[in-house]
CSV table of C-alpha atoms in Angstrom, one decimal:
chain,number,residue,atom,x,y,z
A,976,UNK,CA,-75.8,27.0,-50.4
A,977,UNK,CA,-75.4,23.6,-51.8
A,978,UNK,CA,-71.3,24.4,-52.0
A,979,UNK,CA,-71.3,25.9,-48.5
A,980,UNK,CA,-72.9,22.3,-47.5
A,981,UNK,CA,-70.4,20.6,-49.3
A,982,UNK,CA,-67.4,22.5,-48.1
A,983,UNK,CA,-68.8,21.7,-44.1
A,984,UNK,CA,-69.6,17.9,-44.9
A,985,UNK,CA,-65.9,17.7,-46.1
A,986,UNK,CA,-64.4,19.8,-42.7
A,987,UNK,CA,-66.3,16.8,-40.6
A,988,UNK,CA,-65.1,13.8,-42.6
A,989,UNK,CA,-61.3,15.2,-42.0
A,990,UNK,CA,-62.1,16.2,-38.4
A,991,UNK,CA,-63.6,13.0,-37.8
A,992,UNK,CA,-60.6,11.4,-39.8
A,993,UNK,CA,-58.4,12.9,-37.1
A,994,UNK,CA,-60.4,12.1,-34.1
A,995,UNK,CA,-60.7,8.9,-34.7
A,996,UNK,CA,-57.1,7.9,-35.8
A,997,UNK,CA,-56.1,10.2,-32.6
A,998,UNK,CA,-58.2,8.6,-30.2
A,999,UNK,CA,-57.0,5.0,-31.7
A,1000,UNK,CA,-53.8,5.3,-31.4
A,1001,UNK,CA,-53.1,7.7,-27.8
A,1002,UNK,CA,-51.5,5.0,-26.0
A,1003,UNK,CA,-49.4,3.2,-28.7
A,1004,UNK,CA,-45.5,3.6,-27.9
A,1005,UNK,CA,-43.3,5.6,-30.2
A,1006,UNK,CA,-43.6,3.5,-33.1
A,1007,UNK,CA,-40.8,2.8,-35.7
A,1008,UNK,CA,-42.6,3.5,-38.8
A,1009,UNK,CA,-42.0,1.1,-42.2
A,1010,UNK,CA,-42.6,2.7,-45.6
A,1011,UNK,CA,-42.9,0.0,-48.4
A,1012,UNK,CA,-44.7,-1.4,-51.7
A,1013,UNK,CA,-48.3,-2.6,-51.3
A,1014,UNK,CA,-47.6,-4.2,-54.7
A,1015,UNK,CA,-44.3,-6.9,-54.0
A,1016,UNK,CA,-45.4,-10.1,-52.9
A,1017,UNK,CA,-44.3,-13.5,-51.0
A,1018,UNK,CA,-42.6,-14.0,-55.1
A,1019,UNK,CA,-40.8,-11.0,-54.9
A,1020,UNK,CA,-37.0,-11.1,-52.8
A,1021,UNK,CA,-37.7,-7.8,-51.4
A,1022,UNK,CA,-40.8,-10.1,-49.6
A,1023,UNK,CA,-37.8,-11.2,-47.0
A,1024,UNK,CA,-36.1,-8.9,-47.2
A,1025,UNK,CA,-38.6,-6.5,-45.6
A,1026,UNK,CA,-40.1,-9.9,-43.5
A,1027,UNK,CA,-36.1,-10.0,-41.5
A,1028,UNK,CA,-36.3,-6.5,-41.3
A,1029,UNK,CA,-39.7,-6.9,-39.2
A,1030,UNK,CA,-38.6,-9.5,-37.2
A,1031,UNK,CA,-35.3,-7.6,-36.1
A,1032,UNK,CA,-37.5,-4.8,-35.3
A,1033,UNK,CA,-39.6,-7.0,-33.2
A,1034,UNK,CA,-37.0,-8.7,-31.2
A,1035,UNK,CA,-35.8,-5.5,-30.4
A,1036,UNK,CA,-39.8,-4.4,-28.8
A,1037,UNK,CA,-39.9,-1.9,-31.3
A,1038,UNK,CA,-43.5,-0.9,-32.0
A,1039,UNK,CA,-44.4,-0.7,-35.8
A,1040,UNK,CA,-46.1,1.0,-37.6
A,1041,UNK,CA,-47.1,0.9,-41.7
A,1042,UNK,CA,-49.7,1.7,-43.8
A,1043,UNK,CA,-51.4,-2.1,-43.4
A,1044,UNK,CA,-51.4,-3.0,-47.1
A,1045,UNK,CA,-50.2,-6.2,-48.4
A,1046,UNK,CA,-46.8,-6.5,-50.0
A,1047,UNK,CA,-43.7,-5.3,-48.0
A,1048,UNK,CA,-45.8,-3.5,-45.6
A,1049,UNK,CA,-47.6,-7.3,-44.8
A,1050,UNK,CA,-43.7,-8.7,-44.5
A,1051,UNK,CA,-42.5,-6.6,-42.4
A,1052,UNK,CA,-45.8,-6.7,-39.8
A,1053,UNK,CA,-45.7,-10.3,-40.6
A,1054,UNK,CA,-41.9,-10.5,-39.5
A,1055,UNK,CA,-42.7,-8.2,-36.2
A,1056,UNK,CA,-45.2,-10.5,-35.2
A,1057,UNK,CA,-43.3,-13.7,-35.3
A,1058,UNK,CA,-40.7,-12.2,-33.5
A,1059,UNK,CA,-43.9,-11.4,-30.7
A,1060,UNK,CA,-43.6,-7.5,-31.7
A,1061,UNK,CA,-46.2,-5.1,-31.5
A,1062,UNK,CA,-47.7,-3.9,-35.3
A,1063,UNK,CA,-50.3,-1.1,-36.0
A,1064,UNK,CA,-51.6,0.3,-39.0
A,1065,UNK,CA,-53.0,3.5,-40.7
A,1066,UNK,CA,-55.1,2.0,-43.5
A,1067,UNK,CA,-56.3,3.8,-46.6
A,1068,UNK,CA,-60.0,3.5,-48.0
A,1069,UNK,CA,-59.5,3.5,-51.8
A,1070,UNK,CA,-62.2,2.8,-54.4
A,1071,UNK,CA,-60.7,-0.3,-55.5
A,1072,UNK,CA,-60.2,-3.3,-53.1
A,1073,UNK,CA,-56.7,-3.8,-52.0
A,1074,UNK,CA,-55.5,-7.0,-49.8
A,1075,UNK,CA,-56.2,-6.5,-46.3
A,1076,UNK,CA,-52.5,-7.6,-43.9
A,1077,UNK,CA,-53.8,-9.9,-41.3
A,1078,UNK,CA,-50.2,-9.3,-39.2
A,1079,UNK,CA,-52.2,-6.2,-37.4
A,1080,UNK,CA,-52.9,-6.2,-33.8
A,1081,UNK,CA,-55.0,-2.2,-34.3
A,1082,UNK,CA,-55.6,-0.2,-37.1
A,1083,UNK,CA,-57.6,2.8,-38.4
A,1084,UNK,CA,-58.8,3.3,-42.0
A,1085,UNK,CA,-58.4,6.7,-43.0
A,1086,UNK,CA,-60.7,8.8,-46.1
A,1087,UNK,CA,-58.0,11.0,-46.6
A,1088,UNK,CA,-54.3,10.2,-47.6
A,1089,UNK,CA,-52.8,13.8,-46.3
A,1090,UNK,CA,-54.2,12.7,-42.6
A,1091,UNK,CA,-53.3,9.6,-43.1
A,1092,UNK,CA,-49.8,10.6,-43.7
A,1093,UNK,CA,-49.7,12.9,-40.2
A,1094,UNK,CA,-50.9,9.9,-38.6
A,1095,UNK,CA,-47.8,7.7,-39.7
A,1096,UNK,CA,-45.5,10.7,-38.5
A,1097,UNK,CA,-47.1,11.6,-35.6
A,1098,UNK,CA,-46.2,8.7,-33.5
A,1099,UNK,CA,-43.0,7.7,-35.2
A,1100,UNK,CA,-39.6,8.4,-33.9
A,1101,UNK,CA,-37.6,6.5,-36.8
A,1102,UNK,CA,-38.4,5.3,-40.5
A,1103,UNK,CA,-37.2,2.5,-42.1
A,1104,UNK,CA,-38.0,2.6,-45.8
A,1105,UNK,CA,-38.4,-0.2,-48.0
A,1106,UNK,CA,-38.6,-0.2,-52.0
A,1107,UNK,CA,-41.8,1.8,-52.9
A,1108,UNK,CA,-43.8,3.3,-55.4
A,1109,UNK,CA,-45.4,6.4,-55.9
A,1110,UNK,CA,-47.3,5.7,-52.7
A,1111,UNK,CA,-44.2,5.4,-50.6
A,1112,UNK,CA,-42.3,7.9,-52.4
A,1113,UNK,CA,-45.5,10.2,-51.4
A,1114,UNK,CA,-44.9,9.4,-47.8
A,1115,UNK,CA,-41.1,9.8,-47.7
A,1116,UNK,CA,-40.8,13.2,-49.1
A,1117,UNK,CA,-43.6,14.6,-46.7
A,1118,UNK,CA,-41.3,13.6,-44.2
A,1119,UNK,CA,-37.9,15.0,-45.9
A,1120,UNK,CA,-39.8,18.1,-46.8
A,1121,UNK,CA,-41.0,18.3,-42.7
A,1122,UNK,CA,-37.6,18.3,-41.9
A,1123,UNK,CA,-35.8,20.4,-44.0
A,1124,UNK,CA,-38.9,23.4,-43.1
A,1125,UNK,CA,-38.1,22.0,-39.5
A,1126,UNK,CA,-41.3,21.7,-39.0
A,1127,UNK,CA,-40.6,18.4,-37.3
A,1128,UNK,CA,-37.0,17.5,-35.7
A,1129,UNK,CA,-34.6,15.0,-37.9
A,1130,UNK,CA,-34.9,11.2,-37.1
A,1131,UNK,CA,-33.0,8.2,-37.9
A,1132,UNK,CA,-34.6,7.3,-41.6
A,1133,UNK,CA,-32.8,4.0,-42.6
A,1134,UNK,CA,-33.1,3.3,-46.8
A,1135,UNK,CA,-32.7,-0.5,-46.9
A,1136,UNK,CA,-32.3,-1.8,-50.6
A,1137,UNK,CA,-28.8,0.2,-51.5
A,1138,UNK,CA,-28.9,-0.9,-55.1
A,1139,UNK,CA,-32.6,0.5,-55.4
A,1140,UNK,CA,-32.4,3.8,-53.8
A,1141,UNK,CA,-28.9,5.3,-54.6
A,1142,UNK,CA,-30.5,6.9,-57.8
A,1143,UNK,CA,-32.7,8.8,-55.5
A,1144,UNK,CA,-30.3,10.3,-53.3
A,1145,UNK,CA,-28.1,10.8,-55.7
A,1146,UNK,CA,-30.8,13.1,-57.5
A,1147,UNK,CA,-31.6,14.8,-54.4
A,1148,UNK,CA,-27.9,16.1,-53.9
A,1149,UNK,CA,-28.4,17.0,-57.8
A,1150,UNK,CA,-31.0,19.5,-56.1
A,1151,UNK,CA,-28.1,21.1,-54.2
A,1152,UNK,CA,-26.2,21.5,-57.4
A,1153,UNK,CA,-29.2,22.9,-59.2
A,1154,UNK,CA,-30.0,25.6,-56.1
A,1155,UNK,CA,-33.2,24.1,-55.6
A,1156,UNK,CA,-32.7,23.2,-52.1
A,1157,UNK,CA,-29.4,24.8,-50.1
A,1158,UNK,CA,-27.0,22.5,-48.8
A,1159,UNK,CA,-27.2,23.9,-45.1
A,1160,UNK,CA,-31.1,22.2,-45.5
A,1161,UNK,CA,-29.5,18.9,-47.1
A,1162,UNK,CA,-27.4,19.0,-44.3
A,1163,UNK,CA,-30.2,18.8,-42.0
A,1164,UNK,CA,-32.5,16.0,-44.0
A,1165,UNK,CA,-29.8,13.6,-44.4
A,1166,UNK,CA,-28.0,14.1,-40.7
A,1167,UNK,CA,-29.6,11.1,-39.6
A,1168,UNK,CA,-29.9,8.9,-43.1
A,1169,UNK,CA,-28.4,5.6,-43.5
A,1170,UNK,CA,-28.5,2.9,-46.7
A,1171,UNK,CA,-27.9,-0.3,-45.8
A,1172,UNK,CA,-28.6,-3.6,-46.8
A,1173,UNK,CA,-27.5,-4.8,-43.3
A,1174,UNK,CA,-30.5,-5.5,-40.9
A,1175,UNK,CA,-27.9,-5.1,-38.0
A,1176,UNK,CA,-26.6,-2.1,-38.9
A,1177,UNK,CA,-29.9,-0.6,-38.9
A,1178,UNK,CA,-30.7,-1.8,-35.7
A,1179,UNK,CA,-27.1,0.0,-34.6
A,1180,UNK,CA,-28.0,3.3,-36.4
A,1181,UNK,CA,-31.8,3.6,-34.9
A,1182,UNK,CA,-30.5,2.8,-31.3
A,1183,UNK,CA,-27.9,5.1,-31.6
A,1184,UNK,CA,-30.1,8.0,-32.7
A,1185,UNK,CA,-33.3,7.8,-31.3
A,1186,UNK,CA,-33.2,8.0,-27.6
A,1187,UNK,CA,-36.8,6.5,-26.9
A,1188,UNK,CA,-35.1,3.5,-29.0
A,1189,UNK,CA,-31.9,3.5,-27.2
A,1190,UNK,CA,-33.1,1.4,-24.5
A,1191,UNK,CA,-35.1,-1.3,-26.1
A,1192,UNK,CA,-34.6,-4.7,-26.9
A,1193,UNK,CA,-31.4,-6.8,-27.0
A,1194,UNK,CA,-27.8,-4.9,-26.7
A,1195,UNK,CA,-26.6,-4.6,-30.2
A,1196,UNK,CA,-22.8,-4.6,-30.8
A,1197,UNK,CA,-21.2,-1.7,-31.9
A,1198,UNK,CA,-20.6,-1.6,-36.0
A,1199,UNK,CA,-17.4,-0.2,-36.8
A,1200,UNK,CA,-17.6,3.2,-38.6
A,1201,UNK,CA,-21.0,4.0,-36.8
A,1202,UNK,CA,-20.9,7.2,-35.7
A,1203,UNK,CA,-24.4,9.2,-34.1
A,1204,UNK,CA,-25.7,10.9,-36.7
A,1205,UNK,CA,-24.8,10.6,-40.6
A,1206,UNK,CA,-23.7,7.7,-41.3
A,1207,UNK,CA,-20.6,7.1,-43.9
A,1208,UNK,CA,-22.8,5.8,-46.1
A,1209,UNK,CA,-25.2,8.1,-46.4
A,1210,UNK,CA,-22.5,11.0,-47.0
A,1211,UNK,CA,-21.3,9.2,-49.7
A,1212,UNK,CA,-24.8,9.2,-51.3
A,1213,UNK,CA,-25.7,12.7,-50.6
A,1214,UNK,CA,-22.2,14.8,-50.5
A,1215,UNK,CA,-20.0,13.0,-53.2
């Protein structure tokens, strides 16, 4: 009996989890979605980085969304709001007290990472991810692994930081080799990948493959060697 109370207690606590995060966040616009450390601060270079990447995406009306930690996540919300851009949040209780980003115009804490994790898909029609942890690794691969079941449709994932993510592509496309994943589903995970370190190009690449992005913001000027849909780049990381 005690178990069976247990087991229903938990059921409400993720039903509520949902409800509430749905309810919160029904009327925000398809959000661009920023994957990032929690652990970088204003010290670290990637602190800019990720703050210019925030304010491009601001200046273009792009909503954002992150996980509303400090770190990256906090520079890129903090970037988005100077440029007058809209930034939510799906926050994370945790039983240790983690900086709270004050660059947040809503959020929602969440119990539960997995619905936590629908709930920074779920309104997203583009990623941009920044250098990560486990956390952020976590949240990417939920994301690949959506795709390649096509569970969810492909969308424009930008990897900025080339120098800190090539290893990781480049051991993904070791999957191919190995047979663990078939290169028809690599084909379909990394259509619409780019790695940059150019804040303009990823403007370029999410406007040019996301059609609820298309439209936003300021005109951006074609990059030569842009195509829709894999970019040069990431077909070098994933196919050489």
């Amino acid at each position: 009996m005690v178990r069976i109370k247990r087991q229903v207690v938990l059921l409400m606590r993720v039903i509520w989890d949902f409800i509430h995060g749905m309810y919160a966040f029904h009327l925000v616009d398809p959000c661009v979605t920023v994957f990032g450390s929690a652990r970088l601060t204003s010290e670290s270079p990637a602190y800019d980085v990720a703050r210019n990447v925030g304010r491009a995406l601001g200046e273009n009306n792009f909503t954002i969304m992150t996980g509303g930690g400090p770190g990256l996540m906090e520079a890129a919300s903090r970037g988005a709001r100077e440029a007058g851009g809209k930034c939510v949040a799906c926050r994370i209780r945790l039983s240790f007290e983690q900086g709270r980003n004050n660059y947040i115009d809503q959020s929602v804490a969440f119990r539960y990472f997995f619905v936590r994790k629908v709930m920074l898909v779920r309104h997203s029609c583009a990623l941009v991810v920044l250098p990560g942890g486990l956390g952020t690794l976590d949240e990417l691969f939920e994301v690949l692994t959506l795709i390649q079941t096509e569970k969810i449709p492909p969308m424009p994932i930008v990897f900025v930081g080339r120098e800190y993510w090539q290893a990781l592509l480049e051991i993904i496309q070791w999957m191919v080799s190995a047979g663990t994943i078939s290169a028809n589903e690599m084909d379909r995970v990394t259509s619409l990948m780019l790695v940059t370190d150019d804040i303009g190009e990823m403007i370029a690449h999410l406007k040019a493959n996301s059609g609820q992005l298309a439209g936003a913001g300021k005109p951006v000027a074609s990059v030569p060697g842009l195509p829709s849909g894999r970019h040069s780049e990431a077909a070098k990381a994933t196919h050489s």
